[in-house]
Amino acid sequence: MPEPTHPLRVSARGLLRRRGVWLPSAVILGLLSFVLSLLYLGANNDPVGSTKDLPIALVNTDRGAQVAGKKIDLGARITAQITGSADLKEKVDWQQVDRRTADDLLARGKVFGALVIPDDFSASVAALAGPAQHTPHQPTMTVLTNPAAGSFGSSMATEINRKVVETTSAEVGEQLGQAAAAAHRPAAGAAAQLTVADPVKAVVQEGHPLGQHSGLGLSAFFYALVLVLGGMLGANVIHMQVDTDLGYAASDKGPFRIVKPVQHATRVHHFLVCSALMVVLSMLTSALAMAAAVGVIGIDASNLTLLWLFGTCATAAMGITALALLAVFGTPGPLVSMLVLIGLAVPSAGATIPIQALPDFYRFLATFEPFRQVVDGVRSILYFDARTDAGLGHAWTMVGIGFAASLALGLALTRLYDRRGLHRSTPHLAQPVPVG
C-alpha cells in the first residue's frame, strides 16, 4: 500500500537539524535533572549536621538513695546534665515527662524515642560504691525506640541516647573510682573492677512495637507513594483519554492511528469531567492498592475501611491538583505536577529522613507539601490505631484544603480562559518555516 502524500514532508536528517527539536528538549531535561539532583541530594546530604529539635522523651523515675546519712539523687543530676549539654542543646528537644506520658508520646508518634532513668538508679550506683559484692548489680538506663515514627529518626534518637548513656557511665565510673581510692578499699575482682569502670548499661527496648510486616516503619511511606502516584498518573491518563475522546488528541495503538472528529467542550466542562472521573476512579484505585498491599503482600494493617476511605480522598486530592496544573499550564502540566507532587514533596515528606534532620528549606516545604500530609495520615492508620492526634486529624484537614484549593484554582483559571475566548478547539498555528 503506497504511503499517503502530505503537503509538507521532512527527512530524518532535516528534522535533526532543527533547533526547535534540540533546544527545548535539552533545556527541559537538563533543568529537570539539575533541579531533582539539588532537591533529593540536598535534603539527604548531612542529616546529622542538619538535625535540630529532634523530639526525645526523657523520663526520670529515680527515687534517690541514702549514703552515709546523706540523700543522693543521681537521676536529677544526670537529667540536668543531659538537658544542659551544649552538644545536644539545639539538636535535641528533650521532653521531660513521666513514664505514662512518654508511652503516650511514643504511641502517637510525637517522639522518636525515649531515655528512662529507673527508680533504683541511685541505689544501684551507691551499692557499687560500698563494700565489694560477690555479684555486682549493674545500674541501667532504658533506651526506648520508636520506628513507627520513622525508622531513620528512631535510629538517630537511639544513637543519641546510647551516647548519653556512655557519657553518663564514664562520669559515674570516674566518681566511683575516686570514692574507692579515697576509702582505701582493697582491689576488687576483675568483674567488679570492670563494672565500676563502666557501671551504667543501656538496655534497648521497643517503645512502640511494630508488626513484623511493617517494613521497619517504611510501609507507610511506600503506601503513601502509591496513593500520590496514583493521583498524579491517574490525572494524566484521564486527561489524555478525555482529549482523545473529544478529538483533541490522536490515539496511537501500535501502527494504527485513530483521530476522532473534534467535539468542542469548554475548558471548564473539560476540567469538571476530568475531576469527576478522578474522584470516582479514586475509589477503585484505592481499593485495588489496598487489596495488593494487604491481601496479596500481607502488610500489617487494620482499620481497612478507614484506610480505603483516606486513600480514596488522598488520591482524589492529588489527582485534582494534577488536573488543575494540566488545565492551567497545558503541555508543561505533567512536568509541573511531577515537580510539585514528587520533586519537592518526597524530600520534605519526613518519611525516610525526619523533618527535624532536614535543612530549613525542606522544613518550610513540609508545612504545606501534600506528600507529607498523606504520609502522616497513612502512618497514623497503619501504626497508631488511626488516632486523630497521631497525625490523622491534621492529614484530613490538609487533604481537604488541598482538594478544595486545587478545584477552585482549576475552575477559576479555566473559566478565565473561556471568557477570553481561548478555547482548546481553536488552534493557534505556528508560522510555517522552510523544510530542511
Coordinates of C-alpha atoms in Angstrom, one line a residue:
M1 CA 0.0 0.0 0.0
P2 CA 1.6 3.3 -1.0
E3 CA 2.3 5.9 1.6
P4 CA -0.2 8.8 1.7
T5 CA 1.1 12.0 0.3
H6 CA 1.5 15.0 2.5
P7 CA 1.8 18.7 1.6
L8 CA 4.9 19.0 3.8
R9 CA 7.4 16.3 4.3
V10 CA 10.7 16.3 6.2
S11 CA 13.6 13.8 6.2
A12 CA 15.1 12.4 9.4
R13 CA 18.3 14.4 8.8
G14 CA 16.3 17.6 8.2
L15 CA 14.4 17.0 11.4
L16 CA 17.6 16.5 13.4
R17 CA 18.9 19.8 12.1
R18 CA 16.1 21.8 13.6
R19 CA 16.8 23.9 16.7
G20 CA 13.2 23.5 17.7
V21 CA 13.8 19.8 18.2
W22 CA 17.0 20.0 20.2
L23 CA 16.8 23.2 22.2
P24 CA 13.6 22.7 24.2
S25 CA 14.3 19.1 25.0
A26 CA 17.9 20.0 26.1
V27 CA 16.7 22.8 28.3
I28 CA 13.8 20.9 29.9
L29 CA 15.7 17.6 30.5
G30 CA 18.8 19.5 31.7
L31 CA 16.9 21.6 34.2
L32 CA 14.9 18.7 35.3
S33 CA 18.0 16.6 36.1
F34 CA 19.7 19.6 37.8
V35 CA 16.7 20.5 39.9
L36 CA 15.9 16.9 41.0
S37 CA 19.6 16.4 41.9
L38 CA 19.5 19.5 44.0
L39 CA 16.3 18.6 45.8
Y40 CA 17.0 15.0 46.6
L41 CA 20.6 15.1 47.4
G42 CA 20.3 18.4 49.1
A43 CA 17.8 17.0 51.5
N44 CA 19.8 13.9 52.4
N45 CA 23.4 15.3 52.3
D46 CA 24.0 15.8 56.0
P47 CA 21.0 14.7 58.2
V48 CA 23.1 14.6 61.3
G49 CA 24.5 18.0 60.8
S50 CA 21.1 19.4 59.9
T51 CA 19.4 17.9 62.9
K52 CA 17.5 20.5 65.0
D53 CA 15.0 19.9 67.8
L54 CA 14.7 16.1 67.4
P55 CA 12.0 15.2 69.9
I56 CA 13.1 12.6 72.5
A57 CA 11.3 11.9 75.8
L58 CA 13.4 12.0 79.0
V59 CA 11.9 10.1 82.0
N60 CA 13.5 10.3 85.4
T61 CA 11.9 7.9 87.9
D62 CA 14.9 7.7 90.3
R63 CA 13.9 7.7 93.9
G64 CA 17.4 8.5 95.2
A65 CA 19.3 6.8 97.9
Q66 CA 20.8 7.3 101.4
V67 CA 24.6 7.2 101.5
A68 CA 26.4 7.9 104.8
G69 CA 23.4 9.6 106.2
K70 CA 23.0 11.9 103.1
K71 CA 20.5 11.5 100.3
I72 CA 21.8 11.5 96.8
D73 CA 19.7 11.9 93.7
L74 CA 21.8 10.9 90.7
G75 CA 18.7 10.8 88.4
A76 CA 18.0 14.6 88.9
R77 CA 21.7 15.4 88.5
I78 CA 22.0 13.3 85.2
T79 CA 18.8 14.8 83.9
A80 CA 20.1 18.3 84.4
Q81 CA 23.4 17.4 82.7
I82 CA 21.6 15.9 79.7
T83 CA 19.2 18.8 79.1
G84 CA 22.0 21.3 79.6
S85 CA 24.5 19.6 77.3
A86 CA 25.9 22.1 74.9
D87 CA 26.5 19.4 72.2
L88 CA 22.8 18.4 72.2
K89 CA 21.1 21.7 73.2
E90 CA 20.0 22.6 69.7
K91 CA 19.9 19.1 68.2
V92 CA 17.5 17.5 70.6
D93 CA 14.2 18.7 72.0
W94 CA 14.3 16.9 75.4
Q95 CA 10.7 16.4 76.6
Q96 CA 10.9 15.8 80.4
V97 CA 7.8 13.7 81.2
D98 CA 6.7 10.8 83.4
R99 CA 6.7 7.3 82.1
R100 CA 3.0 7.3 81.3
T101 CA 3.2 10.4 79.2
A102 CA 6.3 9.1 77.5
D103 CA 4.4 6.0 76.5
D104 CA 1.6 8.1 75.1
L105 CA 4.0 10.3 73.1
L106 CA 5.6 7.1 71.7
A107 CA 2.1 5.7 70.8
R108 CA 1.2 9.0 69.0
G109 CA 4.5 9.2 67.1
K110 CA 5.3 12.6 68.8
V111 CA 8.8 11.5 69.8
F112 CA 11.4 9.3 68.1
G113 CA 12.5 7.6 71.2
A114 CA 12.8 7.9 75.0
L115 CA 15.5 7.6 77.7
V116 CA 14.4 6.3 81.0
I117 CA 16.3 6.5 84.3
P118 CA 14.9 3.7 86.5
D119 CA 13.7 4.2 90.1
D120 CA 16.6 2.3 91.6
F121 CA 19.4 4.1 89.7
S122 CA 20.9 5.9 92.6
A123 CA 20.6 2.9 94.9
S124 CA 22.4 0.6 92.4
V125 CA 25.2 3.1 91.9
A126 CA 25.5 3.5 95.7
A127 CA 25.7 -0.2 96.1
L128 CA 28.7 -0.3 93.8
A129 CA 30.4 2.3 95.9
G130 CA 30.0 0.3 99.0
P131 CA 31.9 -2.9 100.1
A132 CA 32.8 -5.4 97.4
Q133 CA 29.9 -7.6 96.3
H134 CA 30.1 -11.1 95.1
T135 CA 27.6 -10.4 92.3
P136 CA 27.7 -6.6 91.5
H137 CA 24.4 -5.2 90.3
Q138 CA 25.0 -3.0 87.3
P139 CA 22.9 0.2 87.0
T140 CA 20.9 0.5 83.8
M141 CA 19.2 3.2 81.7
T142 CA 16.5 2.1 79.3
V143 CA 16.6 3.3 75.7
L144 CA 13.1 3.1 74.0
T145 CA 12.9 3.1 70.2
N146 CA 10.0 4.2 68.0
P147 CA 10.4 3.1 64.4
A148 CA 6.7 3.7 63.9
A149 CA 7.5 7.5 63.9
G150 CA 10.2 6.9 61.3
S151 CA 12.9 4.3 61.2
F152 CA 15.8 6.7 60.5
G153 CA 14.6 9.2 63.1
S154 CA 14.3 6.4 65.6
S155 CA 17.8 5.2 64.8
M156 CA 19.1 8.8 65.3
A157 CA 17.3 9.0 68.7
T158 CA 18.7 5.6 69.7
E159 CA 22.2 6.6 68.8
I160 CA 21.9 9.9 70.7
N161 CA 20.6 8.0 73.8
R162 CA 23.3 5.4 73.6
K163 CA 26.0 8.2 73.6
V164 CA 24.3 9.8 76.6
V165 CA 24.4 6.6 78.5
E166 CA 28.1 6.1 77.6
T167 CA 28.9 9.6 78.8
T168 CA 26.9 9.1 82.0
S169 CA 28.7 5.8 82.6
A170 CA 32.1 7.3 82.2
E171 CA 31.3 10.1 84.6
V172 CA 29.8 7.8 87.2
G173 CA 32.7 5.3 86.8
E174 CA 35.2 8.1 87.4
Q175 CA 33.3 9.1 90.6
L176 CA 33.2 5.5 91.8
G177 CA 36.9 5.1 91.2
Q178 CA 37.7 8.3 93.2
A179 CA 35.4 7.1 96.0
A180 CA 37.1 3.7 96.2
A181 CA 40.6 5.4 96.2
A182 CA 39.5 7.8 99.0
A183 CA 38.2 4.9 101.1
H184 CA 41.4 2.9 100.6
R185 CA 39.3 -0.2 99.8
P186 CA 41.2 -3.3 98.6
A187 CA 41.2 -4.1 94.9
A188 CA 38.1 -6.0 93.8
G189 CA 37.9 -8.8 91.4
A190 CA 38.2 -8.4 87.6
A191 CA 34.4 -8.5 87.1
A192 CA 33.8 -5.9 89.8
Q193 CA 36.5 -3.6 88.5
L194 CA 35.0 -3.8 85.0
T195 CA 31.6 -2.9 86.4
V196 CA 33.0 0.0 88.4
A197 CA 34.9 1.3 85.3
D198 CA 31.8 1.2 83.1
P199 CA 29.0 0.9 85.5
V200 CA 25.9 2.0 83.5
K201 CA 24.4 -0.3 80.9
A202 CA 22.0 0.8 78.1
V203 CA 19.0 -1.6 77.8
V204 CA 17.3 -1.1 74.4
Q205 CA 13.6 -1.9 74.1
E206 CA 10.9 -1.1 71.6
G207 CA 8.9 1.8 72.9
H208 CA 6.0 1.3 70.5
P209 CA 6.2 -2.2 68.9
L210 CA 5.6 -2.6 65.2
G211 CA 4.3 -5.7 63.4
Q212 CA 6.8 -7.9 61.5
H213 CA 5.3 -6.9 58.2
S214 CA 5.6 -3.2 58.5
G215 CA 8.8 -2.6 56.6
L216 CA 10.6 -1.5 59.7
G217 CA 8.3 1.6 59.7
L218 CA 8.6 2.3 56.0
S219 CA 5.4 0.6 54.7
A220 CA 3.5 3.8 55.4
F221 CA 5.9 5.8 53.1
F222 CA 5.6 3.3 50.2
Y223 CA 1.8 3.1 50.6
A224 CA 1.5 6.9 50.6
L225 CA 3.8 6.9 47.5
V226 CA 1.4 4.6 45.7
L227 CA -1.5 6.9 46.5
V228 CA 0.3 10.1 45.4
L229 CA 1.5 8.4 42.1
G230 CA -2.0 7.0 41.6
G231 CA -3.4 10.6 41.7
M232 CA -0.7 12.2 39.6
L233 CA -0.5 9.4 36.9
G234 CA -4.3 8.9 37.0
A235 CA -4.8 12.6 36.2
N236 CA -2.6 12.3 33.2
V237 CA -4.3 9.2 32.0
I238 CA -7.8 10.7 32.4
H239 CA -6.8 14.0 30.8
M240 CA -5.4 12.1 27.8
Q241 CA -8.4 9.8 27.5
V242 CA -10.9 12.7 27.5
D243 CA -8.8 14.6 25.0
T244 CA -8.7 11.5 22.7
D245 CA -12.5 11.0 23.0
L246 CA -13.1 14.7 22.1
G247 CA -10.8 14.5 19.2
Y248 CA -8.2 16.9 20.7
A249 CA -5.5 14.2 20.6
A250 CA -4.9 11.2 18.4
S251 CA -4.9 7.6 19.7
D252 CA -1.9 5.6 18.6
K253 CA -2.2 1.8 19.2
G254 CA 0.9 0.2 17.7
P255 CA 1.0 1.1 14.0
F256 CA -2.7 2.2 14.0
R257 CA -3.6 5.8 14.5
I258 CA -7.2 6.9 15.3
V259 CA -8.3 10.5 15.2
K260 CA -11.9 11.3 16.1
P261 CA -13.6 14.4 14.9
V262 CA -13.1 17.3 17.2
Q263 CA -16.1 17.9 19.6
H264 CA -16.0 21.3 21.3
A265 CA -16.1 21.4 25.1
T266 CA -15.4 24.4 27.2
R267 CA -12.3 24.3 29.4
V268 CA -14.5 24.5 32.5
H269 CA -16.5 21.5 31.4
H270 CA -13.4 19.6 30.4
F271 CA -11.9 20.2 33.8
L272 CA -15.1 19.2 35.6
V273 CA -15.5 16.0 33.6
C274 CA -11.9 15.0 34.4
S275 CA -12.3 15.9 38.0
A276 CA -15.5 13.8 38.3
L277 CA -13.7 10.8 36.7
M278 CA -10.8 11.3 39.1
V279 CA -13.0 11.2 42.2
V280 CA -15.0 8.2 41.1
L281 CA -12.0 6.2 39.9
S282 CA -10.0 7.0 43.0
M283 CA -12.4 4.7 44.9
L284 CA -11.3 1.9 42.6
T285 CA -7.6 2.6 42.6
S286 CA -7.6 3.0 46.4
A287 CA -9.4 -0.4 46.8
L288 CA -7.0 -2.1 44.4
A289 CA -3.9 -0.6 46.1
M290 CA -5.2 -1.9 49.5
A291 CA -6.0 -5.3 48.0
A292 CA -2.5 -5.6 46.7
A293 CA -0.8 -4.3 49.8
V294 CA -2.9 -6.1 52.4
G295 CA -4.4 -9.0 50.5
V296 CA -1.5 -10.1 48.4
I297 CA 1.6 -8.8 50.0
G298 CA 0.2 -9.0 53.6
I299 CA 1.4 -5.8 55.2
D300 CA 0.3 -5.2 58.8
A301 CA -2.8 -3.1 58.6
S302 CA -6.0 -2.7 60.5
N303 CA -8.9 -0.1 60.1
L304 CA -9.2 -1.2 56.5
T305 CA -12.3 0.8 55.8
L306 CA -10.7 3.9 57.0
L307 CA -7.5 3.1 55.1
W308 CA -9.6 2.8 51.9
L309 CA -11.5 6.0 52.6
F310 CA -8.4 8.0 53.3
G311 CA -6.6 6.5 50.3
T312 CA -9.6 7.5 48.1
C313 CA -9.6 11.1 49.3
A314 CA -5.8 11.4 49.2
T315 CA -5.7 10.0 45.6
A316 CA -8.5 12.3 44.5
A317 CA -6.9 15.4 46.0
M318 CA -3.6 14.6 44.3
G319 CA -5.4 13.9 41.0
I320 CA -7.4 17.2 41.2
T321 CA -4.2 19.1 41.9
A322 CA -2.5 17.5 38.9
L323 CA -5.6 18.2 36.7
A324 CA -5.6 21.8 37.8
L325 CA -1.9 22.2 36.8
L326 CA -2.7 20.5 33.4
A327 CA -5.6 22.9 32.9
V328 CA -3.5 25.9 33.8
F329 CA -0.2 25.1 32.1
G330 CA -1.3 22.8 29.2
T331 CA 1.5 20.6 27.8
P332 CA 4.1 21.5 30.6
G333 CA 1.4 20.5 33.1
P334 CA 2.8 16.9 33.7
L335 CA 6.3 18.3 34.4
V336 CA 4.9 20.9 36.8
S337 CA 2.8 18.4 38.6
M338 CA 5.7 16.0 38.9
L339 CA 7.9 18.8 40.4
V340 CA 5.1 19.8 42.9
L341 CA 3.8 16.4 43.9
I342 CA 7.1 14.4 43.6
G343 CA 10.2 16.5 43.2
L344 CA 9.5 18.9 46.0
A345 CA 7.3 16.6 48.1
V346 CA 9.3 13.4 48.6
P347 CA 12.4 15.0 50.2
S348 CA 10.2 17.1 52.5
A349 CA 7.8 14.3 53.4
G350 CA 9.6 13.2 56.6
A351 CA 9.0 9.6 55.6
T352 CA 12.6 8.5 55.5
I353 CA 14.7 11.4 56.9
P354 CA 12.8 13.1 59.8
I355 CA 11.7 16.7 59.3
Q356 CA 13.9 17.7 62.2
A357 CA 17.0 16.4 60.3
L358 CA 16.3 18.4 57.1
P359 CA 17.7 21.8 56.0
D360 CA 15.4 24.8 56.7
F361 CA 14.1 25.0 53.1
Y362 CA 12.6 21.5 53.3
R363 CA 11.1 22.1 56.7
F364 CA 9.3 25.1 55.2
L365 CA 8.1 22.9 52.3
A366 CA 6.9 20.3 54.8
T367 CA 4.3 22.7 56.2
F368 CA 2.2 22.6 53.0
E369 CA 3.5 19.9 50.6
P370 CA 0.8 17.3 50.1
F371 CA 3.0 14.2 50.3
R372 CA 3.9 15.0 54.0
Q373 CA 0.2 15.1 54.9
V374 CA -0.6 11.8 53.2
V375 CA 2.3 10.1 54.9
D376 CA 1.2 11.3 58.3
G377 CA -2.3 10.1 57.7
V378 CA -1.3 6.6 56.4
R379 CA 1.2 6.3 59.2
S380 CA -1.5 7.0 61.8
I381 CA -3.8 4.4 60.3
L382 CA -1.2 1.7 60.0
Y383 CA 0.9 2.2 63.1
F384 CA -1.0 4.3 65.7
D385 CA -4.6 2.8 65.6
A386 CA -5.9 5.7 63.4
R387 CA -5.6 8.2 66.3
T388 CA -6.5 11.7 65.1
D389 CA -3.9 13.2 67.5
A390 CA -1.2 11.0 65.8
G391 CA -1.4 13.0 62.6
L392 CA -4.6 11.7 61.1
G393 CA -6.7 14.7 62.0
H394 CA -4.2 17.2 60.5
A395 CA -3.9 15.0 57.4
W396 CA -7.6 15.0 56.9
T397 CA -7.6 18.8 57.2
M398 CA -4.8 19.3 54.8
V399 CA -6.1 16.9 52.2
G400 CA -9.5 18.7 52.3
I401 CA -7.8 22.1 51.9
G402 CA -5.7 20.8 49.0
F403 CA -8.7 19.3 47.3
A404 CA -10.8 22.5 47.6
A405 CA -7.9 24.8 46.7
S406 CA -6.9 22.8 43.6
L407 CA -10.6 22.6 42.5
A408 CA -11.0 26.3 42.9
L409 CA -7.8 27.1 41.1
G410 CA -8.7 24.9 38.1
L411 CA -12.3 26.3 37.9
A412 CA -11.2 29.9 38.2
L413 CA -8.5 29.8 35.5
T414 CA -10.4 27.6 33.1
R415 CA -13.3 30.0 33.4
L416 CA -11.0 32.9 32.8
Y417 CA -9.6 31.2 29.6
D418 CA -13.1 30.5 28.3
R419 CA -14.2 34.1 28.9
R420 CA -11.2 35.3 26.9
G421 CA -12.1 33.0 24.0
L422 CA -9.0 30.8 24.5
H423 CA -10.9 27.6 23.6
R424 CA -9.0 24.4 23.1
S425 CA -10.7 23.7 19.8
T426 CA -9.3 26.9 18.3
P427 CA -5.8 26.1 17.0
H428 CA -3.1 28.6 17.3
L429 CA -0.8 27.7 14.4
A430 CA 2.9 28.5 14.3
Q431 CA 4.2 30.4 11.3
P432 CA 5.3 27.9 8.5
V433 CA 9.0 27.6 8.1
P434 CA 11.0 26.2 5.2
V435 CA 11.6 22.4 5.4
G436 CA 15.3 21.4 5.5

